[in-house]
Amino acid sequence: MPRDETASALRAAQRSPAFAEDYPMTTRPCASSSVPSPNTDRPDDPPIEADFWRIVQMALGVDSDRARVREWYRTENIRELDGKTAQELVQMGEADRVIGFLRSIRRGYRD
């Protein structure tokens, strides 16, 4: 199909109701990046956010209750990690220590 016919066919398909149902992300406007996310669980800093989600995913392997995991992340002082919370360690750039701690729990080295 020549390029003009292909473009014309795509425009026609995008106007059809079936297309909107099959491919909703391609026909609706994207949210503005300046609109704050309603999710308050995610820190704003991208590297910290990535570490946060890595740790939460590992912690969910230990305890499947999301609310308890979030609470643990923010408030539980971890004796083996100098009495700091996972959140404090992530903010200090020491997410790998928290990951190692969670791995030791998952391997059965600690309760």
PDB file of N, CA and C in Angstrom:
ATOM      1  N   MET A   1       0.853  -1.164   0.000  1.00  0.00           N
ATOM      2  CA  MET A   1       0.000   0.000   0.000  1.00  0.00           C
ATOM      3  C   MET A   1       0.909   1.240   0.000  1.00  0.00           C
ATOM      4  N   PRO A   2       0.704   2.198  -0.872  1.00  0.00           N
ATOM      5  CA  PRO A   2       1.514   3.410  -0.885  1.00  0.00           C
ATOM      6  C   PRO A   2       1.349   4.201   0.408  1.00  0.00           C
ATOM      7  N   ARG A   3       2.341   5.023   0.705  1.00  0.00           N
ATOM      8  CA  ARG A   3       2.380   5.764   1.959  1.00  0.00           C
ATOM      9  C   ARG A   3       1.132   6.615   2.181  1.00  0.00           C
ATOM     10  N   ASP A   4       0.645   7.335   1.177  1.00  0.00           N
ATOM     11  CA  ASP A   4      -0.541   8.192   1.336  1.00  0.00           C
ATOM     12  C   ASP A   4      -1.774   7.371   1.677  1.00  0.00           C
ATOM     13  N   GLU A   5      -1.911   6.208   1.031  1.00  0.00           N
ATOM     14  CA  GLU A   5      -3.058   5.350   1.315  1.00  0.00           C
ATOM     15  C   GLU A   5      -2.975   4.775   2.725  1.00  0.00           C
ATOM     16  N   THR A   6      -1.764   4.430   3.168  1.00  0.00           N
ATOM     17  CA  THR A   6      -1.573   3.896   4.519  1.00  0.00           C
ATOM     18  C   THR A   6      -1.942   4.944   5.550  1.00  0.00           C
ATOM     19  N   ALA A   7      -1.467   6.162   5.383  1.00  0.00           N
ATOM     20  CA  ALA A   7      -1.775   7.237   6.327  1.00  0.00           C
ATOM     21  C   ALA A   7      -3.262   7.512   6.356  1.00  0.00           C
ATOM     22  N   SER A   8      -3.891   7.505   5.181  1.00  0.00           N
ATOM     23  CA  SER A   8      -5.326   7.744   5.090  1.00  0.00           C
ATOM     24  C   SER A   8      -6.098   6.632   5.809  1.00  0.00           C
ATOM     25  N   ALA A   9      -5.679   5.403   5.614  1.00  0.00           N
ATOM     26  CA  ALA A   9      -6.341   4.267   6.264  1.00  0.00           C
ATOM     27  C   ALA A   9      -6.189   4.343   7.778  1.00  0.00           C
ATOM     28  N   LEU A  10      -5.016   4.756   8.261  1.00  0.00           N
ATOM     29  CA  LEU A  10      -4.805   4.877   9.702  1.00  0.00           C
ATOM     30  C   LEU A  10      -5.684   5.969  10.300  1.00  0.00           C
ATOM     31  N   ARG A  11      -5.776   7.104   9.606  1.00  0.00           N
ATOM     32  CA  ARG A  11      -6.638   8.181  10.103  1.00  0.00           C
ATOM     33  C   ARG A  11      -8.086   7.718  10.174  1.00  0.00           C
ATOM     34  N   ALA A  12      -8.552   6.998   9.162  1.00  0.00           N
ATOM     35  CA  ALA A  12      -9.926   6.496   9.156  1.00  0.00           C
ATOM     36  C   ALA A  12     -10.139   5.502  10.285  1.00  0.00           C
ATOM     37  N   ALA A  13      -9.157   4.640  10.522  1.00  0.00           N
ATOM     38  CA  ALA A  13      -9.276   3.639  11.586  1.00  0.00           C
ATOM     39  C   ALA A  13      -9.315   4.313  12.952  1.00  0.00           C
ATOM     40  N   GLN A  14      -8.538   5.379  13.127  1.00  0.00           N
ATOM     41  CA  GLN A  14      -8.507   6.060  14.414  1.00  0.00           C
ATOM     42  C   GLN A  14      -9.824   6.749  14.717  1.00  0.00           C
ATOM     43  N   ARG A  15     -10.569   7.107  13.692  1.00  0.00           N
ATOM     44  CA  ARG A  15     -11.860   7.754  13.905  1.00  0.00           C
ATOM     45  C   ARG A  15     -12.950   6.748  14.226  1.00  0.00           C
ATOM     46  N   SER A  16     -12.727   5.483  13.951  1.00  0.00           N
ATOM     47  CA  SER A  16     -13.766   4.484  14.183  1.00  0.00           C
ATOM     48  C   SER A  16     -13.847   4.138  15.670  1.00  0.00           C
ATOM     49  N   PRO A  17     -15.043   3.920  16.197  1.00  0.00           N
ATOM     50  CA  PRO A  17     -15.208   3.571  17.611  1.00  0.00           C
ATOM     51  C   PRO A  17     -14.477   2.297  17.995  1.00  0.00           C
ATOM     52  N   ALA A  18     -14.414   1.323  17.107  1.00  0.00           N
ATOM     53  CA  ALA A  18     -13.735   0.065  17.419  1.00  0.00           C
ATOM     54  C   ALA A  18     -12.258   0.299  17.682  1.00  0.00           C
ATOM     55  N   PHE A  19     -11.660   1.203  16.938  1.00  0.00           N
ATOM     56  CA  PHE A  19     -10.237   1.489  17.120  1.00  0.00           C
ATOM     57  C   PHE A  19      -9.984   2.034  18.526  1.00  0.00           C
ATOM     58  N   ALA A  20     -10.830   2.924  18.990  1.00  0.00           N
ATOM     59  CA  ALA A  20     -10.664   3.521  20.316  1.00  0.00           C
ATOM     60  C   ALA A  20     -10.733   2.452  21.401  1.00  0.00           C
ATOM     61  N   GLU A  21     -11.581   1.463  21.218  1.00  0.00           N
ATOM     62  CA  GLU A  21     -11.691   0.408  22.226  1.00  0.00           C
ATOM     63  C   GLU A  21     -10.483  -0.527  22.182  1.00  0.00           C
ATOM     64  N   ASP A  22      -9.977  -0.811  20.986  1.00  0.00           N
ATOM     65  CA  ASP A  22      -8.854  -1.733  20.840  1.00  0.00           C
ATOM     66  C   ASP A  22      -7.529  -1.107  21.259  1.00  0.00           C
ATOM     67  N   TYR A  23      -7.362   0.171  21.030  1.00  0.00           N
ATOM     68  CA  TYR A  23      -6.092   0.851  21.288  1.00  0.00           C
ATOM     69  C   TYR A  23      -6.337   2.154  22.042  1.00  0.00           C
ATOM     70  N   PRO A  24      -6.802   2.084  23.276  1.00  0.00           N
ATOM     71  CA  PRO A  24      -7.177   3.307  23.988  1.00  0.00           C
ATOM     72  C   PRO A  24      -6.016   4.270  24.230  1.00  0.00           C
ATOM     73  N   MET A  25      -4.817   3.770  24.356  1.00  0.00           N
ATOM     74  CA  MET A  25      -3.697   4.656  24.654  1.00  0.00           C
ATOM     75  C   MET A  25      -3.301   5.504  23.447  1.00  0.00           C
ATOM     76  N   THR A  26      -3.648   5.081  22.249  1.00  0.00           N
ATOM     77  CA  THR A  26      -3.221   5.823  21.063  1.00  0.00           C
ATOM     78  C   THR A  26      -4.192   6.928  20.683  1.00  0.00           C
ATOM     79  N   THR A  27      -5.400   6.923  21.232  1.00  0.00           N
ATOM     80  CA  THR A  27      -6.392   7.907  20.806  1.00  0.00           C
ATOM     81  C   THR A  27      -6.733   8.915  21.884  1.00  0.00           C
ATOM     82  N   ARG A  28      -6.262   8.711  23.089  1.00  0.00           N
ATOM     83  CA  ARG A  28      -6.571   9.640  24.177  1.00  0.00           C
ATOM     84  C   ARG A  28      -5.349  10.486  24.502  1.00  0.00           C
ATOM     85  N   PRO A  29      -5.573  11.723  24.918  1.00  0.00           N
ATOM     86  CA  PRO A  29      -4.408  12.565  25.249  1.00  0.00           C
ATOM     87  C   PRO A  29      -3.691  12.031  26.479  1.00  0.00           C
ATOM     88  N   CYS A  30      -2.390  12.238  26.508  1.00  0.00           N
ATOM     89  CA  CYS A  30      -1.575  11.814  27.643  1.00  0.00           C
ATOM     90  C   CYS A  30      -1.711  12.818  28.766  1.00  0.00           C
ATOM     91  N   ALA A  31      -1.550  12.347  29.984  1.00  0.00           N
ATOM     92  CA  ALA A  31      -1.577  13.240  31.136  1.00  0.00           C
ATOM     93  C   ALA A  31      -0.345  14.130  31.102  1.00  0.00           C
ATOM     94  N   SER A  32      -0.525  15.337  31.512  1.00  0.00           N
ATOM     95  CA  SER A  32       0.594  16.277  31.549  1.00  0.00           C
ATOM     96  C   SER A  32       1.565  15.869  32.635  1.00  0.00           C
ATOM     97  N   SER A  33       2.850  15.991  32.346  1.00  0.00           N
ATOM     98  CA  SER A  33       3.855  15.624  33.348  1.00  0.00           C
ATOM     99  C   SER A  33       3.882  16.609  34.497  1.00  0.00           C
ATOM    100  N   SER A  34       3.237  17.778  34.322  1.00  0.00           N
ATOM    101  CA  SER A  34       3.227  18.759  35.408  1.00  0.00           C
ATOM    102  C   SER A  34       2.115  18.505  36.412  1.00  0.00           C
ATOM    103  N   VAL A  35       1.228  17.559  36.103  1.00  0.00           N
ATOM    104  CA  VAL A  35       0.151  17.220  37.023  1.00  0.00           C
ATOM    105  C   VAL A  35       0.702  16.262  38.064  1.00  0.00           C
ATOM    106  N   PRO A  36       0.584  16.603  39.358  1.00  0.00           N
ATOM    107  CA  PRO A  36       1.129  15.700  40.378  1.00  0.00           C
ATOM    108  C   PRO A  36       0.380  14.382  40.408  1.00  0.00           C
ATOM    109  N   SER A  37       1.119  13.328  40.673  1.00  0.00           N
ATOM    110  CA  SER A  37       0.534  12.005  40.765  1.00  0.00           C
ATOM    111  C   SER A  37      -0.269  11.884  42.045  1.00  0.00           C
ATOM    112  N   PRO A  38      -1.451  11.254  41.974  1.00  0.00           N
ATOM    113  CA  PRO A  38      -2.226  11.065  43.198  1.00  0.00           C
ATOM    114  C   PRO A  38      -1.612  10.005  44.104  1.00  0.00           C
ATOM    115  N   ASN A  39      -0.649   9.243  43.615  1.00  0.00           N
ATOM    116  CA  ASN A  39      -0.018   8.199  44.401  1.00  0.00           C
ATOM    117  C   ASN A  39       1.025   8.826  45.318  1.00  0.00           C
ATOM    118  N   THR A  40       0.740   8.873  46.605  1.00  0.00           N
ATOM    119  CA  THR A  40       1.658   9.500  47.555  1.00  0.00           C
ATOM    120  C   THR A  40       2.678   8.522  48.103  1.00  0.00           C
ATOM    121  N   ASP A  41       2.624   7.260  47.678  1.00  0.00           N
ATOM    122  CA  ASP A  41       3.582   6.272  48.172  1.00  0.00           C
ATOM    123  C   ASP A  41       4.926   6.387  47.478  1.00  0.00           C
ATOM    124  N   ARG A  42       4.959   6.986  46.326  1.00  0.00           N
ATOM    125  CA  ARG A  42       6.188   7.032  45.539  1.00  0.00           C
ATOM    126  C   ARG A  42       6.970   8.306  45.828  1.00  0.00           C
ATOM    127  N   PRO A  43       8.225   8.173  46.228  1.00  0.00           N
ATOM    128  CA  PRO A  43       9.054   9.363  46.378  1.00  0.00           C
ATOM    129  C   PRO A  43       9.223  10.057  45.031  1.00  0.00           C
ATOM    130  N   ASP A  44       9.525  11.365  45.043  1.00  0.00           N
ATOM    131  CA  ASP A  44       9.624  12.146  43.818  1.00  0.00           C
ATOM    132  C   ASP A  44      10.928  11.934  43.057  1.00  0.00           C
ATOM    133  N   ASP A  45      12.013  11.637  43.741  1.00  0.00           N
ATOM    134  CA  ASP A  45      13.314  11.535  43.096  1.00  0.00           C
ATOM    135  C   ASP A  45      13.415  10.214  42.341  1.00  0.00           C
ATOM    136  N   PRO A  46      13.645  10.238  41.026  1.00  0.00           N
ATOM    137  CA  PRO A  46      13.643   8.992  40.244  1.00  0.00           C
ATOM    138  C   PRO A  46      14.586   7.899  40.740  1.00  0.00           C
ATOM    139  N   PRO A  47      15.875   8.174  41.080  1.00  0.00           N
ATOM    140  CA  PRO A  47      16.707   7.061  41.565  1.00  0.00           C
ATOM    141  C   PRO A  47      16.172   6.477  42.867  1.00  0.00           C
ATOM    142  N   ILE A  48      15.709   7.334  43.753  1.00  0.00           N
ATOM    143  CA  ILE A  48      15.146   6.847  45.018  1.00  0.00           C
ATOM    144  C   ILE A  48      13.860   6.078  44.750  1.00  0.00           C
ATOM    145  N   GLU A  49      13.062   6.559  43.808  1.00  0.00           N
ATOM    146  CA  GLU A  49      11.819   5.879  43.475  1.00  0.00           C
ATOM    147  C   GLU A  49      12.099   4.461  42.975  1.00  0.00           C
ATOM    148  N   ALA A  50      13.088   4.315  42.117  1.00  0.00           N
ATOM    149  CA  ALA A  50      13.430   2.992  41.595  1.00  0.00           C
ATOM    150  C   ALA A  50      13.881   2.074  42.726  1.00  0.00           C
ATOM    151  N   ASP A  51      14.719   2.584  43.628  1.00  0.00           N
ATOM    152  CA  ASP A  51      15.170   1.780  44.770  1.00  0.00           C
ATOM    153  C   ASP A  51      14.001   1.426  45.675  1.00  0.00           C
ATOM    154  N   PHE A  52      13.118   2.383  45.893  1.00  0.00           N
ATOM    155  CA  PHE A  52      11.936   2.143  46.720  1.00  0.00           C
ATOM    156  C   PHE A  52      11.143   0.957  46.171  1.00  0.00           C
ATOM    157  N   TRP A  53      10.850   0.982  44.869  1.00  0.00           N
ATOM    158  CA  TRP A  53      10.041  -0.082  44.292  1.00  0.00           C
ATOM    159  C   TRP A  53      10.773  -1.418  44.267  1.00  0.00           C
ATOM    160  N   ARG A  54      12.087  -1.402  44.076  1.00  0.00           N
ATOM    161  CA  ARG A  54      12.868  -2.651  44.150  1.00  0.00           C
ATOM    162  C   ARG A  54      12.749  -3.257  45.539  1.00  0.00           C
ATOM    163  N   ILE A  55      12.897  -2.422  46.551  1.00  0.00           N
ATOM    164  CA  ILE A  55      12.837  -2.904  47.932  1.00  0.00           C
ATOM    165  C   ILE A  55      11.431  -3.368  48.276  1.00  0.00           C
ATOM    166  N   VAL A  56      10.418  -2.622  47.865  1.00  0.00           N
ATOM    167  CA  VAL A  56       9.037  -3.026  48.150  1.00  0.00           C
ATOM    168  C   VAL A  56       8.747  -4.381  47.510  1.00  0.00           C
ATOM    169  N   GLN A  57       9.176  -4.581  46.271  1.00  0.00           N
ATOM    170  CA  GLN A  57       8.935  -5.865  45.616  1.00  0.00           C
ATOM    171  C   GLN A  57       9.613  -7.011  46.369  1.00  0.00           C
ATOM    172  N   MET A  58      10.833  -6.789  46.820  1.00  0.00           N
ATOM    173  CA  MET A  58      11.519  -7.842  47.593  1.00  0.00           C
ATOM    174  C   MET A  58      10.825  -8.073  48.926  1.00  0.00           C
ATOM    175  N   ALA A  59      10.425  -6.990  49.584  1.00  0.00           N
ATOM    176  CA  ALA A  59       9.765  -7.109  50.891  1.00  0.00           C
ATOM    177  C   ALA A  59       8.425  -7.824  50.760  1.00  0.00           C
ATOM    178  N   LEU A  60       7.738  -7.643  49.643  1.00  0.00           N
ATOM    179  CA  LEU A  60       6.474  -8.353  49.438  1.00  0.00           C
ATOM    180  C   LEU A  60       6.685  -9.859  49.324  1.00  0.00           C
ATOM    181  N   GLY A  61       7.897 -10.283  49.030  1.00  0.00           N
ATOM    182  CA  GLY A  61       8.222 -11.705  49.042  1.00  0.00           C
ATOM    183  C   GLY A  61       8.343 -12.250  50.455  1.00  0.00           C
ATOM    184  N   VAL A  62       8.533 -11.362  51.424  1.00  0.00           N
ATOM    185  CA  VAL A  62       8.632 -11.744  52.834  1.00  0.00           C
ATOM    186  C   VAL A  62       7.271 -11.605  53.502  1.00  0.00           C
ATOM    187  N   ASP A  63       6.575 -10.512  53.206  1.00  0.00           N
ATOM    188  CA  ASP A  63       5.255 -10.240  53.778  1.00  0.00           C
ATOM    189  C   ASP A  63       4.374  -9.707  52.655  1.00  0.00           C
ATOM    190  N   SER A  64       3.306 -10.380  52.344  1.00  0.00           N
ATOM    191  CA  SER A  64       2.478 -10.004  51.194  1.00  0.00           C
ATOM    192  C   SER A  64       1.518  -8.852  51.482  1.00  0.00           C
ATOM    193  N   ASP A  65       1.469  -8.359  52.704  1.00  0.00           N
ATOM    194  CA  ASP A  65       0.574  -7.252  53.049  1.00  0.00           C
ATOM    195  C   ASP A  65       1.244  -5.926  52.672  1.00  0.00           C
ATOM    196  N   ARG A  66       0.725  -5.272  51.643  1.00  0.00           N
ATOM    197  CA  ARG A  66       1.326  -4.033  51.144  1.00  0.00           C
ATOM    198  C   ARG A  66       1.374  -2.929  52.202  1.00  0.00           C
ATOM    199  N   ALA A  67       0.333  -2.798  52.985  1.00  0.00           N
ATOM    200  CA  ALA A  67       0.311  -1.753  54.011  1.00  0.00           C
ATOM    201  C   ALA A  67       1.406  -1.982  55.044  1.00  0.00           C
ATOM    202  N   ARG A  68       1.596  -3.228  55.461  1.00  0.00           N
ATOM    203  CA  ARG A  68       2.663  -3.521  56.432  1.00  0.00           C
ATOM    204  C   ARG A  68       4.037  -3.277  55.831  1.00  0.00           C
ATOM    205  N   VAL A  69       4.209  -3.623  54.556  1.00  0.00           N
ATOM    206  CA  VAL A  69       5.498  -3.399  53.904  1.00  0.00           C
ATOM    207  C   VAL A  69       5.796  -1.907  53.834  1.00  0.00           C
ATOM    208  N   ARG A  70       4.821  -1.098  53.447  1.00  0.00           N
ATOM    209  CA  ARG A  70       5.040   0.359  53.389  1.00  0.00           C
ATOM    210  C   ARG A  70       5.373   0.907  54.765  1.00  0.00           C
ATOM    211  N   GLU A  71       4.661   0.432  55.775  1.00  0.00           N
ATOM    212  CA  GLU A  71       4.920   0.876  57.150  1.00  0.00           C
ATOM    213  C   GLU A  71       6.322   0.453  57.582  1.00  0.00           C
ATOM    214  N   TRP A  72       6.701  -0.774  57.288  1.00  0.00           N
ATOM    215  CA  TRP A  72       8.042  -1.253  57.616  1.00  0.00           C
ATOM    216  C   TRP A  72       9.089  -0.373  56.944  1.00  0.00           C
ATOM    217  N   TYR A  73       8.904  -0.095  55.681  1.00  0.00           N
ATOM    218  CA  TYR A  73       9.859   0.705  54.909  1.00  0.00           C
ATOM    219  C   TYR A  73      10.083   2.074  55.560  1.00  0.00           C
ATOM    220  N   ARG A  74       9.032   2.681  56.026  1.00  0.00           N
ATOM    221  CA  ARG A  74       9.114   4.041  56.566  1.00  0.00           C
ATOM    222  C   ARG A  74       9.533   4.116  58.032  1.00  0.00           C
ATOM    223  N   THR A  75       9.151   3.116  58.830  1.00  0.00           N
ATOM    224  CA  THR A  75       9.273   3.301  60.281  1.00  0.00           C
ATOM    225  C   THR A  75      10.128   2.292  61.033  1.00  0.00           C
ATOM    226  N   GLU A  76      10.330   1.114  60.492  1.00  0.00           N
ATOM    227  CA  GLU A  76      11.018   0.064  61.251  1.00  0.00           C
ATOM    228  C   GLU A  76      12.530   0.275  61.261  1.00  0.00           C
ATOM    229  N   ASN A  77      13.075   0.486  62.455  1.00  0.00           N
ATOM    230  CA  ASN A  77      14.526   0.602  62.598  1.00  0.00           C
ATOM    231  C   ASN A  77      15.125  -0.800  62.507  1.00  0.00           C
ATOM    232  N   ILE A  78      16.043  -0.981  61.567  1.00  0.00           N
ATOM    233  CA  ILE A  78      16.630  -2.297  61.316  1.00  0.00           C
ATOM    234  C   ILE A  78      17.940  -2.384  62.096  1.00  0.00           C
ATOM    235  N   ARG A  79      17.929  -3.182  63.133  1.00  0.00           N
ATOM    236  CA  ARG A  79      19.088  -3.299  64.028  1.00  0.00           C
ATOM    237  C   ARG A  79      20.371  -3.621  63.268  1.00  0.00           C
ATOM    238  N   GLU A  80      20.276  -4.567  62.338  1.00  0.00           N
ATOM    239  CA  GLU A  80      21.455  -5.000  61.591  1.00  0.00           C
ATOM    240  C   GLU A  80      21.999  -3.936  60.639  1.00  0.00           C
ATOM    241  N   LEU A  81      21.213  -2.912  60.376  1.00  0.00           N
ATOM    242  CA  LEU A  81      21.621  -1.849  59.458  1.00  0.00           C
ATOM    243  C   LEU A  81      21.743  -0.522  60.216  1.00  0.00           C
ATOM    244  N   ASP A  82      22.464  -0.587  61.325  1.00  0.00           N
ATOM    245  CA  ASP A  82      22.759   0.588  62.154  1.00  0.00           C
ATOM    246  C   ASP A  82      21.515   1.273  62.713  1.00  0.00           C
ATOM    247  N   GLY A  83      20.430   0.513  62.873  1.00  0.00           N
ATOM    248  CA  GLY A  83      19.217   1.056  63.465  1.00  0.00           C
ATOM    249  C   GLY A  83      18.478   2.043  62.585  1.00  0.00           C
ATOM    250  N   LYS A  84      18.778   2.056  61.307  1.00  0.00           N
ATOM    251  CA  LYS A  84      18.122   2.977  60.380  1.00  0.00           C
ATOM    252  C   LYS A  84      16.947   2.270  59.704  1.00  0.00           C
ATOM    253  N   THR A  85      15.998   3.071  59.235  1.00  0.00           N
ATOM    254  CA  THR A  85      14.891   2.501  58.472  1.00  0.00           C
ATOM    255  C   THR A  85      15.336   2.269  57.037  1.00  0.00           C
ATOM    256  N   ALA A  86      14.580   1.466  56.317  1.00  0.00           N
ATOM    257  CA  ALA A  86      14.884   1.242  54.898  1.00  0.00           C
ATOM    258  C   ALA A  86      14.812   2.563  54.141  1.00  0.00           C
ATOM    259  N   GLN A  87      13.850   3.392  54.477  1.00  0.00           N
ATOM    260  CA  GLN A  87      13.706   4.682  53.814  1.00  0.00           C
ATOM    261  C   GLN A  87      14.933   5.565  54.038  1.00  0.00           C
ATOM    262  N   GLU A  88      15.433   5.614  55.259  1.00  0.00           N
ATOM    263  CA  GLU A  88      16.634   6.410  55.549  1.00  0.00           C
ATOM    264  C   GLU A  88      17.828   5.901  54.745  1.00  0.00           C
ATOM    265  N   LEU A  89      17.979   4.590  54.692  1.00  0.00           N
ATOM    266  CA  LEU A  89      19.102   4.012  53.963  1.00  0.00           C
ATOM    267  C   LEU A  89      19.009   4.314  52.466  1.00  0.00           C
ATOM    268  N   VAL A  90      17.812   4.230  51.900  1.00  0.00           N
ATOM    269  CA  VAL A  90      17.633   4.551  50.486  1.00  0.00           C
ATOM    270  C   VAL A  90      17.986   6.016  50.243  1.00  0.00           C
ATOM    271  N   GLN A  91      17.531   6.893  51.117  1.00  0.00           N
ATOM    272  CA  GLN A  91      17.827   8.315  50.958  1.00  0.00           C
ATOM    273  C   GLN A  91      19.319   8.605  51.087  1.00  0.00           C
ATOM    274  N   MET A  92      20.032   7.751  51.803  1.00  0.00           N
ATOM    275  CA  MET A  92      21.486   7.907  51.954  1.00  0.00           C
ATOM    276  C   MET A  92      22.241   7.250  50.792  1.00  0.00           C
ATOM    277  N   GLY A  93      21.512   6.628  49.878  1.00  0.00           N
ATOM    278  CA  GLY A  93      22.158   5.954  48.755  1.00  0.00           C
ATOM    279  C   GLY A  93      22.617   4.551  49.071  1.00  0.00           C
ATOM    280  N   GLU A  94      22.068   3.947  50.121  1.00  0.00           N
ATOM    281  CA  GLU A  94      22.487   2.617  50.556  1.00  0.00           C
ATOM    282  C   GLU A  94      21.389   1.572  50.379  1.00  0.00           C
ATOM    283  N   ALA A  95      20.670   1.666  49.275  1.00  0.00           N
ATOM    284  CA  ALA A  95      19.587   0.717  49.001  1.00  0.00           C
ATOM    285  C   ALA A  95      20.105  -0.710  48.911  1.00  0.00           C
ATOM    286  N   ASP A  96      21.327  -0.891  48.438  1.00  0.00           N
ATOM    287  CA  ASP A  96      21.879  -2.242  48.305  1.00  0.00           C
ATOM    288  C   ASP A  96      21.996  -2.951  49.650  1.00  0.00           C
ATOM    289  N   ARG A  97      22.223  -2.203  50.706  1.00  0.00           N
ATOM    290  CA  ARG A  97      22.276  -2.818  52.044  1.00  0.00           C
ATOM    291  C   ARG A  97      20.906  -3.366  52.423  1.00  0.00           C
ATOM    292  N   VAL A  98      19.853  -2.627  52.085  1.00  0.00           N
ATOM    293  CA  VAL A  98      18.489  -3.078  52.395  1.00  0.00           C
ATOM    294  C   VAL A  98      18.167  -4.310  51.559  1.00  0.00           C
ATOM    295  N   ILE A  99      18.560  -4.288  50.296  1.00  0.00           N
ATOM    296  CA  ILE A  99      18.330  -5.446  49.419  1.00  0.00           C
ATOM    297  C   ILE A  99      19.044  -6.676  49.985  1.00  0.00           C
ATOM    298  N   GLY A 100      20.277  -6.505  50.413  1.00  0.00           N
ATOM    299  CA  GLY A 100      21.028  -7.614  51.012  1.00  0.00           C
ATOM    300  C   GLY A 100      20.355  -8.140  52.273  1.00  0.00           C
ATOM    301  N   PHE A 101      19.851  -7.232  53.083  1.00  0.00           N
ATOM    302  CA  PHE A 101      19.138  -7.599  54.302  1.00  0.00           C
ATOM    303  C   PHE A 101      17.904  -8.443  53.959  1.00  0.00           C
ATOM    304  N   LEU A 102      17.127  -7.980  52.974  1.00  0.00           N
ATOM    305  CA  LEU A 102      15.924  -8.723  52.580  1.00  0.00           C
ATOM    306  C   LEU A 102      16.275 -10.082  51.974  1.00  0.00           C
ATOM    307  N   ARG A 103      17.354 -10.134  51.238  1.00  0.00           N
ATOM    308  CA  ARG A 103      17.795 -11.426  50.684  1.00  0.00           C
ATOM    309  C   ARG A 103      18.148 -12.395  51.793  1.00  0.00           C
ATOM    310  N   SER A 104      18.793 -11.902  52.835  1.00  0.00           N
ATOM    311  CA  SER A 104      19.148 -12.798  53.948  1.00  0.00           C
ATOM    312  C   SER A 104      17.905 -13.351  54.630  1.00  0.00           C
ATOM    313  N   ILE A 105      16.873 -12.546  54.722  1.00  0.00           N
ATOM    314  CA  ILE A 105      15.611 -13.025  55.307  1.00  0.00           C
ATOM    315  C   ILE A 105      14.997 -14.085  54.398  1.00  0.00           C
ATOM    316  N   ARG A 106      14.943 -13.791  53.102  1.00  0.00           N
ATOM    317  CA  ARG A 106      14.320 -14.732  52.161  1.00  0.00           C
ATOM    318  C   ARG A 106      15.079 -16.046  52.085  1.00  0.00           C
ATOM    319  N   ARG A 107      16.376 -16.012  52.329  1.00  0.00           N
ATOM    320  CA  ARG A 107      17.178 -17.246  52.308  1.00  0.00           C
ATOM    321  C   ARG A 107      17.125 -17.989  53.631  1.00  0.00           C
ATOM    322  N   GLY A 108      16.472 -17.422  54.623  1.00  0.00           N
ATOM    323  CA  GLY A 108      16.309 -18.097  55.894  1.00  0.00           C
ATOM    324  C   GLY A 108      17.395 -17.825  56.908  1.00  0.00           C
ATOM    325  N   TYR A 109      18.268 -16.850  56.663  1.00  0.00           N
ATOM    326  CA  TYR A 109      19.340 -16.543  57.604  1.00  0.00           C
ATOM    327  C   TYR A 109      18.859 -15.699  58.775  1.00  0.00           C
ATOM    328  N   ARG A 110      17.676 -15.154  58.644  1.00  0.00           N
ATOM    329  CA  ARG A 110      17.126 -14.292  59.685  1.00  0.00           C
ATOM    330  C   ARG A 110      15.600 -14.393  59.628  1.00  0.00           C
ATOM    331  N   ASP A 111      14.964 -14.180  60.776  1.00  0.00           N
ATOM    332  CA  ASP A 111      13.483 -14.206  60.833  1.00  0.00           C
ATOM    333  C   ASP A 111      12.927 -12.880  60.403  1.00  0.00           C
TER     334      ASP A 111
END
